[in-house]
mmCIF file of C-alpha atoms and ligand atoms in Angstrom:
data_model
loop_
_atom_site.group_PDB
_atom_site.id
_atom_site.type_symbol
_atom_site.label_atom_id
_atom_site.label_comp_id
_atom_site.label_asym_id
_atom_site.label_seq_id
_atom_site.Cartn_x
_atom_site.Cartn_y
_atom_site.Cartn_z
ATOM 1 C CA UNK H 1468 15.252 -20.155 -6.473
ATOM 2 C CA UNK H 1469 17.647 -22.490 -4.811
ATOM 3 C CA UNK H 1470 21.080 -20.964 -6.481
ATOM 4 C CA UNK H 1471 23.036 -19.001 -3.630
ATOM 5 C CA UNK H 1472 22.249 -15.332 -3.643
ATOM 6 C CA UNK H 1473 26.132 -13.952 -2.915
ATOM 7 C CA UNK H 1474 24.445 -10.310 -2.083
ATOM 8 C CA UNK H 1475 20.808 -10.615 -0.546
ATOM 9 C CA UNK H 1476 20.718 -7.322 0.213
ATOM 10 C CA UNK H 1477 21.371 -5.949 -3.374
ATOM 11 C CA UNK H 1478 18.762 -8.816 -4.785
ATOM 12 C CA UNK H 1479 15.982 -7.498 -2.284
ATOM 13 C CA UNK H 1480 16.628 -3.669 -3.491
ATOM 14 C CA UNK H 1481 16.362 -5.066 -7.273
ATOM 15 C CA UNK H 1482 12.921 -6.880 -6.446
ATOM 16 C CA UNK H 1483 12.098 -3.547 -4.939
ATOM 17 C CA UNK H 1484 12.699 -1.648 -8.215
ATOM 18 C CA UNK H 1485 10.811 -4.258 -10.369
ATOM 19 C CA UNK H 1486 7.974 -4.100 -7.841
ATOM 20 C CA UNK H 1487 7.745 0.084 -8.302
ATOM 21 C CA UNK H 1488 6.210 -0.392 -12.249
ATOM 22 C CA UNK H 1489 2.812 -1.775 -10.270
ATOM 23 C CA UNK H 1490 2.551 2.342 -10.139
ATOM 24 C CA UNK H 1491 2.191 2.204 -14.088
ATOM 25 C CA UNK H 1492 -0.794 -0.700 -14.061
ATOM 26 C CA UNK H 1493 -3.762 1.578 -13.972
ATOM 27 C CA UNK H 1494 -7.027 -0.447 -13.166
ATOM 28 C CA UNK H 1495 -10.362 -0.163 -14.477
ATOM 29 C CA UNK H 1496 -12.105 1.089 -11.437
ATOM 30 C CA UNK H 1497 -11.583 5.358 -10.495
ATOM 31 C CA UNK H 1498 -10.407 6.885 -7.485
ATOM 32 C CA UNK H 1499 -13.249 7.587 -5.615
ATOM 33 C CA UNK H 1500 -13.526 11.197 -6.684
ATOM 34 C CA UNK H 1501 -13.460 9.460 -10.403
ATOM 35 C CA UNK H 1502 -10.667 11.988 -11.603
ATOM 36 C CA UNK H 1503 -8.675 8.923 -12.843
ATOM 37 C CA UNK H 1504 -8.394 5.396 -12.937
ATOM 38 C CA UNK H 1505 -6.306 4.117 -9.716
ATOM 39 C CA UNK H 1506 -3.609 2.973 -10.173
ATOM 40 C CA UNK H 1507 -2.826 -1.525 -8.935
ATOM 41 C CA UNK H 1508 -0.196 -0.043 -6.219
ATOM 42 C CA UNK H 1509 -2.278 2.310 -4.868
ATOM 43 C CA UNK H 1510 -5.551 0.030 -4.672
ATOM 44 C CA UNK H 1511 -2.815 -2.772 -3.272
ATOM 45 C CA UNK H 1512 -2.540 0.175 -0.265
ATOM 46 C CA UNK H 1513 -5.572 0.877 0.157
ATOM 47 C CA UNK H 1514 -6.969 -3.378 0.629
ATOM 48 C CA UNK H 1515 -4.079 -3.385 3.053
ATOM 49 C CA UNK H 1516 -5.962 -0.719 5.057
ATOM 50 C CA UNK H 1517 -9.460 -2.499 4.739
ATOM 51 C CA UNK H 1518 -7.808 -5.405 5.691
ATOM 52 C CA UNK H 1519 -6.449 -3.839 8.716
ATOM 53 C CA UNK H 1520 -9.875 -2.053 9.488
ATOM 54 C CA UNK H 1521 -12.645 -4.602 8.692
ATOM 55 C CA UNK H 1522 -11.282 -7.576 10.062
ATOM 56 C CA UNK H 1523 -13.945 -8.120 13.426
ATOM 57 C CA UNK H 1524 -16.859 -8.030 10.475
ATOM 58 C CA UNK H 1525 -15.269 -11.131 8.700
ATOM 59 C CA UNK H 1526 -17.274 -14.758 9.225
ATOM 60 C CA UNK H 1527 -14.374 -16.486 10.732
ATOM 61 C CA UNK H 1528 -11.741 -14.371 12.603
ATOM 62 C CA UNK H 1529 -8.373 -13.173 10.080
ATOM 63 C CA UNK H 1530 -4.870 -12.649 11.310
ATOM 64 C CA UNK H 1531 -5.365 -9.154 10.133
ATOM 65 C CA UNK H 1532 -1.389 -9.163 9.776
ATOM 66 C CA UNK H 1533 -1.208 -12.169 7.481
ATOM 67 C CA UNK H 1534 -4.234 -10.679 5.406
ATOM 68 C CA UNK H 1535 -2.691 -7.575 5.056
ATOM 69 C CA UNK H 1536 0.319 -9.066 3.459
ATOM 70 C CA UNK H 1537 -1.572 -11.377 0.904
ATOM 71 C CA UNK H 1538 -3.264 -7.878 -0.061
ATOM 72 C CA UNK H 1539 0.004 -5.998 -0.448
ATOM 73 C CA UNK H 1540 1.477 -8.834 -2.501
ATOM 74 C CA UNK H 1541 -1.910 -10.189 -4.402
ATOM 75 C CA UNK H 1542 -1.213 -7.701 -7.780
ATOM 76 C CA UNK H 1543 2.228 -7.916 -8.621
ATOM 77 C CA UNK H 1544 1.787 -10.241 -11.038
ATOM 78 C CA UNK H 1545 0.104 -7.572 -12.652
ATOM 79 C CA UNK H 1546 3.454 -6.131 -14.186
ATOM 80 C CA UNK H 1547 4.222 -8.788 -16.005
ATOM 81 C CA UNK H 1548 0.925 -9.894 -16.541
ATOM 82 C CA UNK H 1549 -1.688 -6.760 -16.583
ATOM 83 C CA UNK H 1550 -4.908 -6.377 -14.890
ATOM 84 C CA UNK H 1551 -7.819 -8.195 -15.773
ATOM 85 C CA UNK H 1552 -11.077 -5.915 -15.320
ATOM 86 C CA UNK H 1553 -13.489 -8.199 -13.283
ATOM 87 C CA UNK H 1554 -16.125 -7.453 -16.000
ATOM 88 C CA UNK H 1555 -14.192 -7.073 -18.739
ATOM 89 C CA UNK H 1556 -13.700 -10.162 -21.422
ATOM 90 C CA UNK H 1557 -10.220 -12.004 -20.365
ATOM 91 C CA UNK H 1558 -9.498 -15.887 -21.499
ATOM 92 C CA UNK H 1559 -9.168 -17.094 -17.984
ATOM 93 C CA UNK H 1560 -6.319 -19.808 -18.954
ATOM 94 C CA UNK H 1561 -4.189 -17.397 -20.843
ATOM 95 C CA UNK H 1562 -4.727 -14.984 -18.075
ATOM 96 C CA UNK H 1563 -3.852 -17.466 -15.042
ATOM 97 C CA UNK H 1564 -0.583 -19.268 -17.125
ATOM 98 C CA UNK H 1565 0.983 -14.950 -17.352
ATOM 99 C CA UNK H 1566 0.395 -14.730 -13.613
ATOM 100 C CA UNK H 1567 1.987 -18.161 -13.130
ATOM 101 C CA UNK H 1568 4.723 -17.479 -15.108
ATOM 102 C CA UNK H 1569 4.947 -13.718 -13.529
ATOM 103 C CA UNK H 1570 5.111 -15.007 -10.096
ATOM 104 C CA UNK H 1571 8.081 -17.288 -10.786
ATOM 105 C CA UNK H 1572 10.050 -14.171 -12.477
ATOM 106 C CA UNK H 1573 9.220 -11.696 -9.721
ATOM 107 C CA UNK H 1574 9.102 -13.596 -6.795
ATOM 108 C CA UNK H 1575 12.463 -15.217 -8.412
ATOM 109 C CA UNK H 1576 14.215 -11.769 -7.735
ATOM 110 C CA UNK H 1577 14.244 -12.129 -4.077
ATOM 111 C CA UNK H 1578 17.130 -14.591 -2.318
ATOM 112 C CA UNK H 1579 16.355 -17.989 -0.778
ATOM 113 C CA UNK H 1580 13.991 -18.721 1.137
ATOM 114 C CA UNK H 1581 11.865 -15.793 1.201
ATOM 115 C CA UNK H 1582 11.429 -15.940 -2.547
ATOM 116 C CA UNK H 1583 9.375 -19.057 -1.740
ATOM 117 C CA UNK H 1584 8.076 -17.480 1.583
ATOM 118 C CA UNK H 1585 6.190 -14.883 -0.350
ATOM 119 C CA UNK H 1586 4.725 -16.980 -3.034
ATOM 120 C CA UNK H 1587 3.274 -19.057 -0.712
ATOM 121 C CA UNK H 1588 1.866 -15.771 0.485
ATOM 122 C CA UNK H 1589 0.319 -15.410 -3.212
ATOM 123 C CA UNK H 1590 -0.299 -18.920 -3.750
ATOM 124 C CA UNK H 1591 -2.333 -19.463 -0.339
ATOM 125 C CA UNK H 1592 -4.218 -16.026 -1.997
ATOM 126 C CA UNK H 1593 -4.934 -17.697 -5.383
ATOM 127 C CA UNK H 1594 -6.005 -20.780 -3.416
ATOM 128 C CA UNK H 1595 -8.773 -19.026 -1.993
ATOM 129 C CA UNK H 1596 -9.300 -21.565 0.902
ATOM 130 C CA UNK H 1597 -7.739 -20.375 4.140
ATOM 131 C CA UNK H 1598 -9.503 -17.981 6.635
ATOM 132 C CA UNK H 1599 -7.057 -15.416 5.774
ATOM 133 C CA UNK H 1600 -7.442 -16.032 1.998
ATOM 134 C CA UNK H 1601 -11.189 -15.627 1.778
ATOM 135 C CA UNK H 1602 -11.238 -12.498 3.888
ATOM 136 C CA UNK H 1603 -8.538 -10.546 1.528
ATOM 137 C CA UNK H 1604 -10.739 -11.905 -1.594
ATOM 138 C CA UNK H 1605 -13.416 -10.525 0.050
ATOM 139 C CA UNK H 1606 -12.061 -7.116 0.107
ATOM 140 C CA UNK H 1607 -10.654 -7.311 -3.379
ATOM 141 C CA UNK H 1608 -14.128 -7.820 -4.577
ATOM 142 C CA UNK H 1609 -15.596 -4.884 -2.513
ATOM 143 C CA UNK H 1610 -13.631 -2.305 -2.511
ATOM 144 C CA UNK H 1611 -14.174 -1.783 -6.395
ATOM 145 C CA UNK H 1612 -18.076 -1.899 -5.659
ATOM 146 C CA UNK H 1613 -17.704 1.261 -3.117
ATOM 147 C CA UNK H 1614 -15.528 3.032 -5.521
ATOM 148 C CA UNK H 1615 -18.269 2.787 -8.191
ATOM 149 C CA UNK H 1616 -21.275 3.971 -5.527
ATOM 150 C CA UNK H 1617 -18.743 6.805 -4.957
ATOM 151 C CA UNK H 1618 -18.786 7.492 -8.699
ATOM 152 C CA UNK H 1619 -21.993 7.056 -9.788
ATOM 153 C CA UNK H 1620 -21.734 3.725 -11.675
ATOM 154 C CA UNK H 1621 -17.981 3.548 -12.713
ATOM 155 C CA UNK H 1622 -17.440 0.439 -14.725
ATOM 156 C CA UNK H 1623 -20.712 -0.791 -14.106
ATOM 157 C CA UNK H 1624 -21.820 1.598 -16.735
ATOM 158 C CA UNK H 1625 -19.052 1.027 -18.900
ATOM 159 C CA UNK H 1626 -19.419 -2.934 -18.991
ATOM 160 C CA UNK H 1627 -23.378 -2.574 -18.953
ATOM 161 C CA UNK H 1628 -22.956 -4.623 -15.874
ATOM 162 C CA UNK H 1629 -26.679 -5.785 -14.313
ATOM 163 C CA UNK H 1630 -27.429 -6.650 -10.835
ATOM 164 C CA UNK H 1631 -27.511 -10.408 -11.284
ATOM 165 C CA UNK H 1632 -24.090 -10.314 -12.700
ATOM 166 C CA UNK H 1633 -22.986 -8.163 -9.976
ATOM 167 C CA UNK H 1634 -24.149 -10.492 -7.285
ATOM 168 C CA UNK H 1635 -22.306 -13.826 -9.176
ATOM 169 C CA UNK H 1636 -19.274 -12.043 -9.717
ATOM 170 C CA UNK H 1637 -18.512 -9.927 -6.799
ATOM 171 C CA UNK H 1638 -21.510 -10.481 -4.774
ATOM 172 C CA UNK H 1639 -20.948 -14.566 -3.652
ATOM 173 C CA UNK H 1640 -17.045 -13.705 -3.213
ATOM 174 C CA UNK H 1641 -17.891 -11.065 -0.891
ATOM 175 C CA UNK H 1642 -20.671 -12.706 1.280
ATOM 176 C CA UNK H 1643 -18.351 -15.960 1.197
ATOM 177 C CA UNK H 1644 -15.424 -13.606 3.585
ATOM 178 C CA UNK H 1645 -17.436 -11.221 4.983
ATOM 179 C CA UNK H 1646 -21.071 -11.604 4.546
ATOM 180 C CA UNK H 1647 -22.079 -8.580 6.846
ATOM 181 C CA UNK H 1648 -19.993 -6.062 4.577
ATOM 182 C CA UNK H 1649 -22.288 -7.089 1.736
ATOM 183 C CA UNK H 1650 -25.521 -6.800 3.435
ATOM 184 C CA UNK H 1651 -24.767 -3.304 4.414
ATOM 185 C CA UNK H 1652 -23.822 -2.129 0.992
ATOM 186 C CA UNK H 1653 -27.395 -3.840 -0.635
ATOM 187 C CA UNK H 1654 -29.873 -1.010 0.631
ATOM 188 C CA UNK H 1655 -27.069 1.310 -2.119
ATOM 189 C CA UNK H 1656 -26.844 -1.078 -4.601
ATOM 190 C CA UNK H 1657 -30.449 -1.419 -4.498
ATOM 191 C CA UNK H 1658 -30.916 2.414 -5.139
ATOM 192 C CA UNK H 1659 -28.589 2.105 -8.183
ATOM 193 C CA UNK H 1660 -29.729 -0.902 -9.908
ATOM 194 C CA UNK H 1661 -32.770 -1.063 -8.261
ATOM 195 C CA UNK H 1662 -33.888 -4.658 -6.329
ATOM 196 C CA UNK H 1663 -32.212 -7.588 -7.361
ATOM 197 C CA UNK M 1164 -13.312 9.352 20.369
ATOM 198 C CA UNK M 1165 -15.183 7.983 23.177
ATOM 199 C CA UNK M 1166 -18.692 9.093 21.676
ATOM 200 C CA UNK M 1167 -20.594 5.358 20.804
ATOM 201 C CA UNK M 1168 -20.539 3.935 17.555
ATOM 202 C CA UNK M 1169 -24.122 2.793 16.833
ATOM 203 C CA UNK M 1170 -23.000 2.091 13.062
ATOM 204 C CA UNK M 1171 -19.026 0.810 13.517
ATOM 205 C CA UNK M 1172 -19.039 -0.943 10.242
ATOM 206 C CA UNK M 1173 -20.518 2.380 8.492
ATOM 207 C CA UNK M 1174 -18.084 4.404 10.399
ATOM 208 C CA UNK M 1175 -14.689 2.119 8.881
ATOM 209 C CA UNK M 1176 -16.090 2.590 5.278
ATOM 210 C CA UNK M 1177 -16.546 6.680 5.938
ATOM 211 C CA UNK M 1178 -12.529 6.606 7.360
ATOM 212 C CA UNK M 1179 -11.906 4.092 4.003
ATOM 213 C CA UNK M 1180 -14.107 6.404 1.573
ATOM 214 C CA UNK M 1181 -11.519 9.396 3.043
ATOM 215 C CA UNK M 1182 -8.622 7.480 2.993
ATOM 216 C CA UNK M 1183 -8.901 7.547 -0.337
ATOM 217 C CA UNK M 1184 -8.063 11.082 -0.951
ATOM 218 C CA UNK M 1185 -4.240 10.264 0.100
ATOM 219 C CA UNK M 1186 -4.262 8.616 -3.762
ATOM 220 C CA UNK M 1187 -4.407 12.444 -4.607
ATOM 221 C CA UNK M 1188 -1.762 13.545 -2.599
ATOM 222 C CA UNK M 1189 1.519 14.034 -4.792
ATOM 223 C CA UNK M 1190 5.039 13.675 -3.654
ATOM 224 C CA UNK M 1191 8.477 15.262 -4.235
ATOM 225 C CA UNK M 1192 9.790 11.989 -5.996
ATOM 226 C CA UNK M 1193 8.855 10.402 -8.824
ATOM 227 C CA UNK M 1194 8.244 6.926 -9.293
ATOM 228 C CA UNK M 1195 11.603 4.809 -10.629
ATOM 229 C CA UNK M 1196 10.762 5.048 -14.314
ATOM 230 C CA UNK M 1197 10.894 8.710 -14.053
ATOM 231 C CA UNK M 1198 7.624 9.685 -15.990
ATOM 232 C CA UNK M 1199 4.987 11.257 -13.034
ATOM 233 C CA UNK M 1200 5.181 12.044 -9.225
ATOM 234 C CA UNK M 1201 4.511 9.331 -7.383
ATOM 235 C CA UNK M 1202 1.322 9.671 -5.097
ATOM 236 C CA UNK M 1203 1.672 9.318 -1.146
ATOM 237 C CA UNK M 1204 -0.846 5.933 -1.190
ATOM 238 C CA UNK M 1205 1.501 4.304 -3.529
ATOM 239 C CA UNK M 1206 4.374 5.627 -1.588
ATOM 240 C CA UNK M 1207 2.874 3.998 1.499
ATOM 241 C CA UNK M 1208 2.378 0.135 -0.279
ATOM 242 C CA UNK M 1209 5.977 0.075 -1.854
ATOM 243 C CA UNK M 1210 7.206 0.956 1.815
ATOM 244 C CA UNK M 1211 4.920 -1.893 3.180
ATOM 245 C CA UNK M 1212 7.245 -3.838 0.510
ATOM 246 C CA UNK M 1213 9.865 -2.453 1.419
ATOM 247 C CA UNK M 1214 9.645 -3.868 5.291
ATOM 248 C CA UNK M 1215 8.187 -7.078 4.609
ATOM 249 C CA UNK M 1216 11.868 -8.031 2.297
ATOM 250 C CA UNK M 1217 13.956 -5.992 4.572
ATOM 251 C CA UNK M 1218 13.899 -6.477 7.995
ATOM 252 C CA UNK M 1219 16.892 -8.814 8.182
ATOM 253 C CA UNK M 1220 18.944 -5.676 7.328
ATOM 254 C CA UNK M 1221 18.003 -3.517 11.010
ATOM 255 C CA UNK M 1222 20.074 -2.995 12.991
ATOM 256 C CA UNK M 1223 17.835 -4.379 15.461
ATOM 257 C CA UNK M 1224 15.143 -7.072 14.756
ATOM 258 C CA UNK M 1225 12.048 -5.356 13.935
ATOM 259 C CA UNK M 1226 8.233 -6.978 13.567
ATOM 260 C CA UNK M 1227 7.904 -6.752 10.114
ATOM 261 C CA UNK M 1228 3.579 -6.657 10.755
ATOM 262 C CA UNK M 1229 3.937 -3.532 13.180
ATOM 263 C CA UNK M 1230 6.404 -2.210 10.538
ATOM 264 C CA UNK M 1231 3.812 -2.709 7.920
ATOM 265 C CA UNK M 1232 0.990 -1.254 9.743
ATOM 266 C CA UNK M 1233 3.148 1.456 10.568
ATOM 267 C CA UNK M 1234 4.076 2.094 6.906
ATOM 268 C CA UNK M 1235 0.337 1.777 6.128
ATOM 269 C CA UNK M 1236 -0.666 4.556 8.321
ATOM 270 C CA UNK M 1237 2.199 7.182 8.440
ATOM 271 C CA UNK M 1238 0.965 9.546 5.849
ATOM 272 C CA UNK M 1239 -2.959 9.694 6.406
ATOM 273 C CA UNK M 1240 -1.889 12.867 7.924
ATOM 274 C CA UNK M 1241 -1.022 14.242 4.430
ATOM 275 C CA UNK M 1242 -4.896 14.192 3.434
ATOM 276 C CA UNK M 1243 -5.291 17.362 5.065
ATOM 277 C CA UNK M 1244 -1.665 18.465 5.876
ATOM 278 C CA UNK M 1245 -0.597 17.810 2.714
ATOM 279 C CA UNK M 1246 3.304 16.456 1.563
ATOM 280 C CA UNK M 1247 6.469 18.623 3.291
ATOM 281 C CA UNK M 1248 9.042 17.582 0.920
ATOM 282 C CA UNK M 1249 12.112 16.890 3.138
ATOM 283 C CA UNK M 1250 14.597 18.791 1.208
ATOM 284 C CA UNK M 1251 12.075 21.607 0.779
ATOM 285 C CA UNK M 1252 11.065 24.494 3.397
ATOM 286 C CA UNK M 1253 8.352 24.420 5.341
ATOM 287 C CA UNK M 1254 7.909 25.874 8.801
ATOM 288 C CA UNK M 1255 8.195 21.984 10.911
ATOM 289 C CA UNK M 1256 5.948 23.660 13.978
ATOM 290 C CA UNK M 1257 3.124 24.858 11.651
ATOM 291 C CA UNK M 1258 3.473 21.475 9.885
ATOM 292 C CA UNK M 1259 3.205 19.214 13.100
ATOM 293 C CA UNK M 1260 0.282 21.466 14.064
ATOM 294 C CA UNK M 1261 -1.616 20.681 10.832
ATOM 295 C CA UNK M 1262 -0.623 16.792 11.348
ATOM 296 C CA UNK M 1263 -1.708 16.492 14.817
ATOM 297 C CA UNK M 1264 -5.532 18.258 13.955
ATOM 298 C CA UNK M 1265 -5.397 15.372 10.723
ATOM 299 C CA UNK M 1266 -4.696 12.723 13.026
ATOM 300 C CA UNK M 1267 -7.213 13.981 15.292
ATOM 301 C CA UNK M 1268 -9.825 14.209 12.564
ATOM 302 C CA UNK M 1269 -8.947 11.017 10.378
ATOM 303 C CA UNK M 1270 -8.572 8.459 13.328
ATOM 304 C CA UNK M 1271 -11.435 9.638 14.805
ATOM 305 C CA UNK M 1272 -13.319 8.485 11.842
ATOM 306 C CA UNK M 1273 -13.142 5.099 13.215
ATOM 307 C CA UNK M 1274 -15.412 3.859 15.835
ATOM 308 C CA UNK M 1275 -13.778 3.466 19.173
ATOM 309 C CA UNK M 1276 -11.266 1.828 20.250
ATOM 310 C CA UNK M 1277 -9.903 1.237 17.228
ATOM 311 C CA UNK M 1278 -9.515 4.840 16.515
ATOM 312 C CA UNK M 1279 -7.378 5.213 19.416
ATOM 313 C CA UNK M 1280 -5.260 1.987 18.405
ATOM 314 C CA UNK M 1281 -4.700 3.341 14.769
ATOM 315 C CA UNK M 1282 -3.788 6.498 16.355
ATOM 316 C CA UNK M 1283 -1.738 5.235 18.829
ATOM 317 C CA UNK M 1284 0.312 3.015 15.584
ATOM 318 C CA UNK M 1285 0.847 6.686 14.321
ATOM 319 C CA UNK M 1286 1.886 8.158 17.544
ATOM 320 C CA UNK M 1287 4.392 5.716 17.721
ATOM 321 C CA UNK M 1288 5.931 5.690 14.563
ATOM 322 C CA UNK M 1289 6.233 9.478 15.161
ATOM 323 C CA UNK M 1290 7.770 9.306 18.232
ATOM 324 C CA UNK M 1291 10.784 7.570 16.237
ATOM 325 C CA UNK M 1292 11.681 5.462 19.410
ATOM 326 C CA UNK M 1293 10.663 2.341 19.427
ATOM 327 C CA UNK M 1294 12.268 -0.440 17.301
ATOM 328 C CA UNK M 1295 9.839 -0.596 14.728
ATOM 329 C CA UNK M 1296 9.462 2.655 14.571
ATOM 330 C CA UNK M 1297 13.050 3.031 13.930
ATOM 331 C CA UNK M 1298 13.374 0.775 11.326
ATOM 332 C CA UNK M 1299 9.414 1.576 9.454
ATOM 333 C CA UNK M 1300 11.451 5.650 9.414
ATOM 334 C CA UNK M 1301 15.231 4.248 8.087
ATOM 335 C CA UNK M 1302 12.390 2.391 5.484
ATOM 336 C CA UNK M 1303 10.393 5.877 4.814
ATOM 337 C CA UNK M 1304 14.347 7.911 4.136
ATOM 338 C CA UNK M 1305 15.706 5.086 2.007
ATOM 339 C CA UNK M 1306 12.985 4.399 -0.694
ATOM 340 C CA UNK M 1307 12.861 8.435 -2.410
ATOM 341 C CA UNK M 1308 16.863 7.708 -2.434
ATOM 342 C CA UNK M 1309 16.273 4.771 -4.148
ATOM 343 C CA UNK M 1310 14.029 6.487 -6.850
ATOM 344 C CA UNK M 1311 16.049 9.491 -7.191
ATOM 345 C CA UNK M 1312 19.547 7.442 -7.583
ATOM 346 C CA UNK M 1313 16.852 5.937 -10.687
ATOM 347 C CA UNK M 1314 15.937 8.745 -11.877
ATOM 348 C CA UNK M 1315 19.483 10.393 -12.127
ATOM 349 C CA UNK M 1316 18.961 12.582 -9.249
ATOM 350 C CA UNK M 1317 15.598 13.675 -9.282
ATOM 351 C CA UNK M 1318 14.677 15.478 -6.081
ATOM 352 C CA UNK M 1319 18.435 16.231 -5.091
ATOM 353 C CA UNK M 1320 18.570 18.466 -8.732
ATOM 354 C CA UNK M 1321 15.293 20.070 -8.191
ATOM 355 C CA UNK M 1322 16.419 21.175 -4.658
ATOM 356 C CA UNK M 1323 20.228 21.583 -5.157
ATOM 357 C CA UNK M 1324 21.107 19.213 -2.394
ATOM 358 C CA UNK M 1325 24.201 18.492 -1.509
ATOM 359 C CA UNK M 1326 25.780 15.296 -0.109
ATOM 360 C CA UNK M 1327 26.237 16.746 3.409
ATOM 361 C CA UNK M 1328 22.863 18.220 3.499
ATOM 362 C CA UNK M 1329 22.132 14.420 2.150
ATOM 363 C CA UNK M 1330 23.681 12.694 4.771
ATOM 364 C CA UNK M 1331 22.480 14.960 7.715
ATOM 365 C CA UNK M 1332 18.665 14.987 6.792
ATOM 366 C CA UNK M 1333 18.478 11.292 5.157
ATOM 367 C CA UNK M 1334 21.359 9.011 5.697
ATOM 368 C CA UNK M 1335 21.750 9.460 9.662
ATOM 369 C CA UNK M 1336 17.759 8.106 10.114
ATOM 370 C CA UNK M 1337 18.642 5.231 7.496
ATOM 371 C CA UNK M 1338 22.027 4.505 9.636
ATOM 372 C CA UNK M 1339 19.453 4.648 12.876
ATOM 373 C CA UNK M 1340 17.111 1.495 11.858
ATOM 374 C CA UNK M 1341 19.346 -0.068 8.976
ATOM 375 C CA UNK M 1342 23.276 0.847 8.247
ATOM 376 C CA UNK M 1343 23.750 -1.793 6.474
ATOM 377 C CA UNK M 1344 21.465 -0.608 4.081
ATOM 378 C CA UNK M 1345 23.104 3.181 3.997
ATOM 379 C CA UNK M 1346 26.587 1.660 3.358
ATOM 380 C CA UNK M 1347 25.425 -0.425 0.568
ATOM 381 C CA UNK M 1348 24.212 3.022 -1.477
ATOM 382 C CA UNK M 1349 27.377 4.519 -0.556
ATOM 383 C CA UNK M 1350 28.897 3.912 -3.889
ATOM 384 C CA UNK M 1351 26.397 4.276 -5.860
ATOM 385 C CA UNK M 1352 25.922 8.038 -3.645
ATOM 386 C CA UNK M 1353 29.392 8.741 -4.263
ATOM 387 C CA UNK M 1354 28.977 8.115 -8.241
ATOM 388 C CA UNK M 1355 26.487 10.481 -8.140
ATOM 389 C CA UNK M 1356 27.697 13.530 -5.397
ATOM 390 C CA UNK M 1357 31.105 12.531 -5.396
ATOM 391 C CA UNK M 1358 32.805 11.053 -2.344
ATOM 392 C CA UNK M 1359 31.462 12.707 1.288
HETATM 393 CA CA1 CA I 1782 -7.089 -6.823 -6.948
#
């Protein structure tokens, strides 16, 4: 960041080709036929379309646009830094310093200034505080929580996960964006893990 | 499409549940580290990437959000059409028809009008007209020439393709939205063909 990038061009296609191995971090959570485990770009794609889709049931009004780009960007870290299973056992510090240092490396790639344009993007995500921010969260959380209904448990039975840890973990992040999407999914998660 | 939507929120999760199935639709390419075919969600993120870093390279300025969405959308088709690898044969009319009864069937998942916007995002990028739709297309060519130049040929062995057949069916729609970026893989393209 800062040095002159002589060929931006050739820079952008290299942060391109670093940005393909998020196609070889496979996340906990299935596909939702539960074939596989999915794979960090492929759930990246798929937020990008909630994001573009749920927007109008958020609590305060996105810029579906600006969402949609915190969601495409929000996992890259994860190929220097891996995924951390939201109820698997991570140390949160260790985990938060390789995604600090894996932002500077990848977001480093591109040429001045949109290597710092697009880690603000991540940043403002981290941050968790803007409209925008809260809403993609939001659909981070969620999106795992339909792919285990669609499986029949998924890694709620593999972490022995109960309802009350459900509800702190995904639960408060997903009522805090978009209260309404969690509401409609509580009749299902009530079948599964029966009343909170 | 026009029909009410007494349950719009349940309706986006049903089109979100079946967008899912395009993380089991399989390309032509691989992804850049060679080892599996890349599926057509993950395809559809890194080209999302791919326009967010690139649009300074068009030939005319695109909006990198339409571009996105765009990118997003263009291959929901492929859940029931399935992939028609470009430097394979397939009959193009049969094709279209199958991707016009997808789009018919997938957008009109979502309540209305949103069904008809996503559709119309589709249409557009079809069309190959407009700006963005120019550019999101000169995005869609470039990035499987990107992996097989990685890959040390990849789809261009499997098919026997040569560099005219490479130029007529790929490099004239990457010239169309973004020369600059075709003449920058020019030597690398001639390593590997030969000159044109
Ligand atoms: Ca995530």
């Amino acid at each position: 960041r800062g040095r002159p990038a002589p060929d931006p061009l050739g820079a952008r296609l290299r942060f391109l080709a670093e940005a393909d191995r998020l196609k070889s971090v496979l996340r906990g959570t299935t596909i939702f036929d539960g074939t596989r485990r999915e794979t960090s770009a492929e759930h990246s794609w798929h937020l990008a379309l909630f994001a573009l889709t749920l927007g109008e049931h958020a609590v305060d009004p996105p810029d579906p646009a600006r969402a949609v780009r915190m969601l495409l960007l929000h996992d890259l870290v994860e190929i220097d830094a891996g995924d951390a299973p939201i109820h698997g056992n991570h140390d949160p510090a260790a985990q938060e310093e390789a995604e600090l240092r894996a932002a500077e490396r990848l977001y480093g790639l591109l040429p001045s200034p949109q290597d710092a344009a697009l880690r603000a993007i991540w940043d403002e995500f981290e941050a968790a505080r803007s409209v925008d921010a809260v809403f993609a969260r939001s659909i981070d959380r969620v999106q795992p929580v339909l792919a285990n209904l669609a499986t029949g448990g998924g890694t709620w039975t593999e972490y022995s996960v109960t309802r009350a840890q459900l509800e702190t973990r995904v639960g408060d992040k997903v009522r805090r964006g978009a209260p309404i999407l969690w509401d409609a999914l509580v009749p299902r998660l009530d079948a599964w893990f029966g009343p909170a």
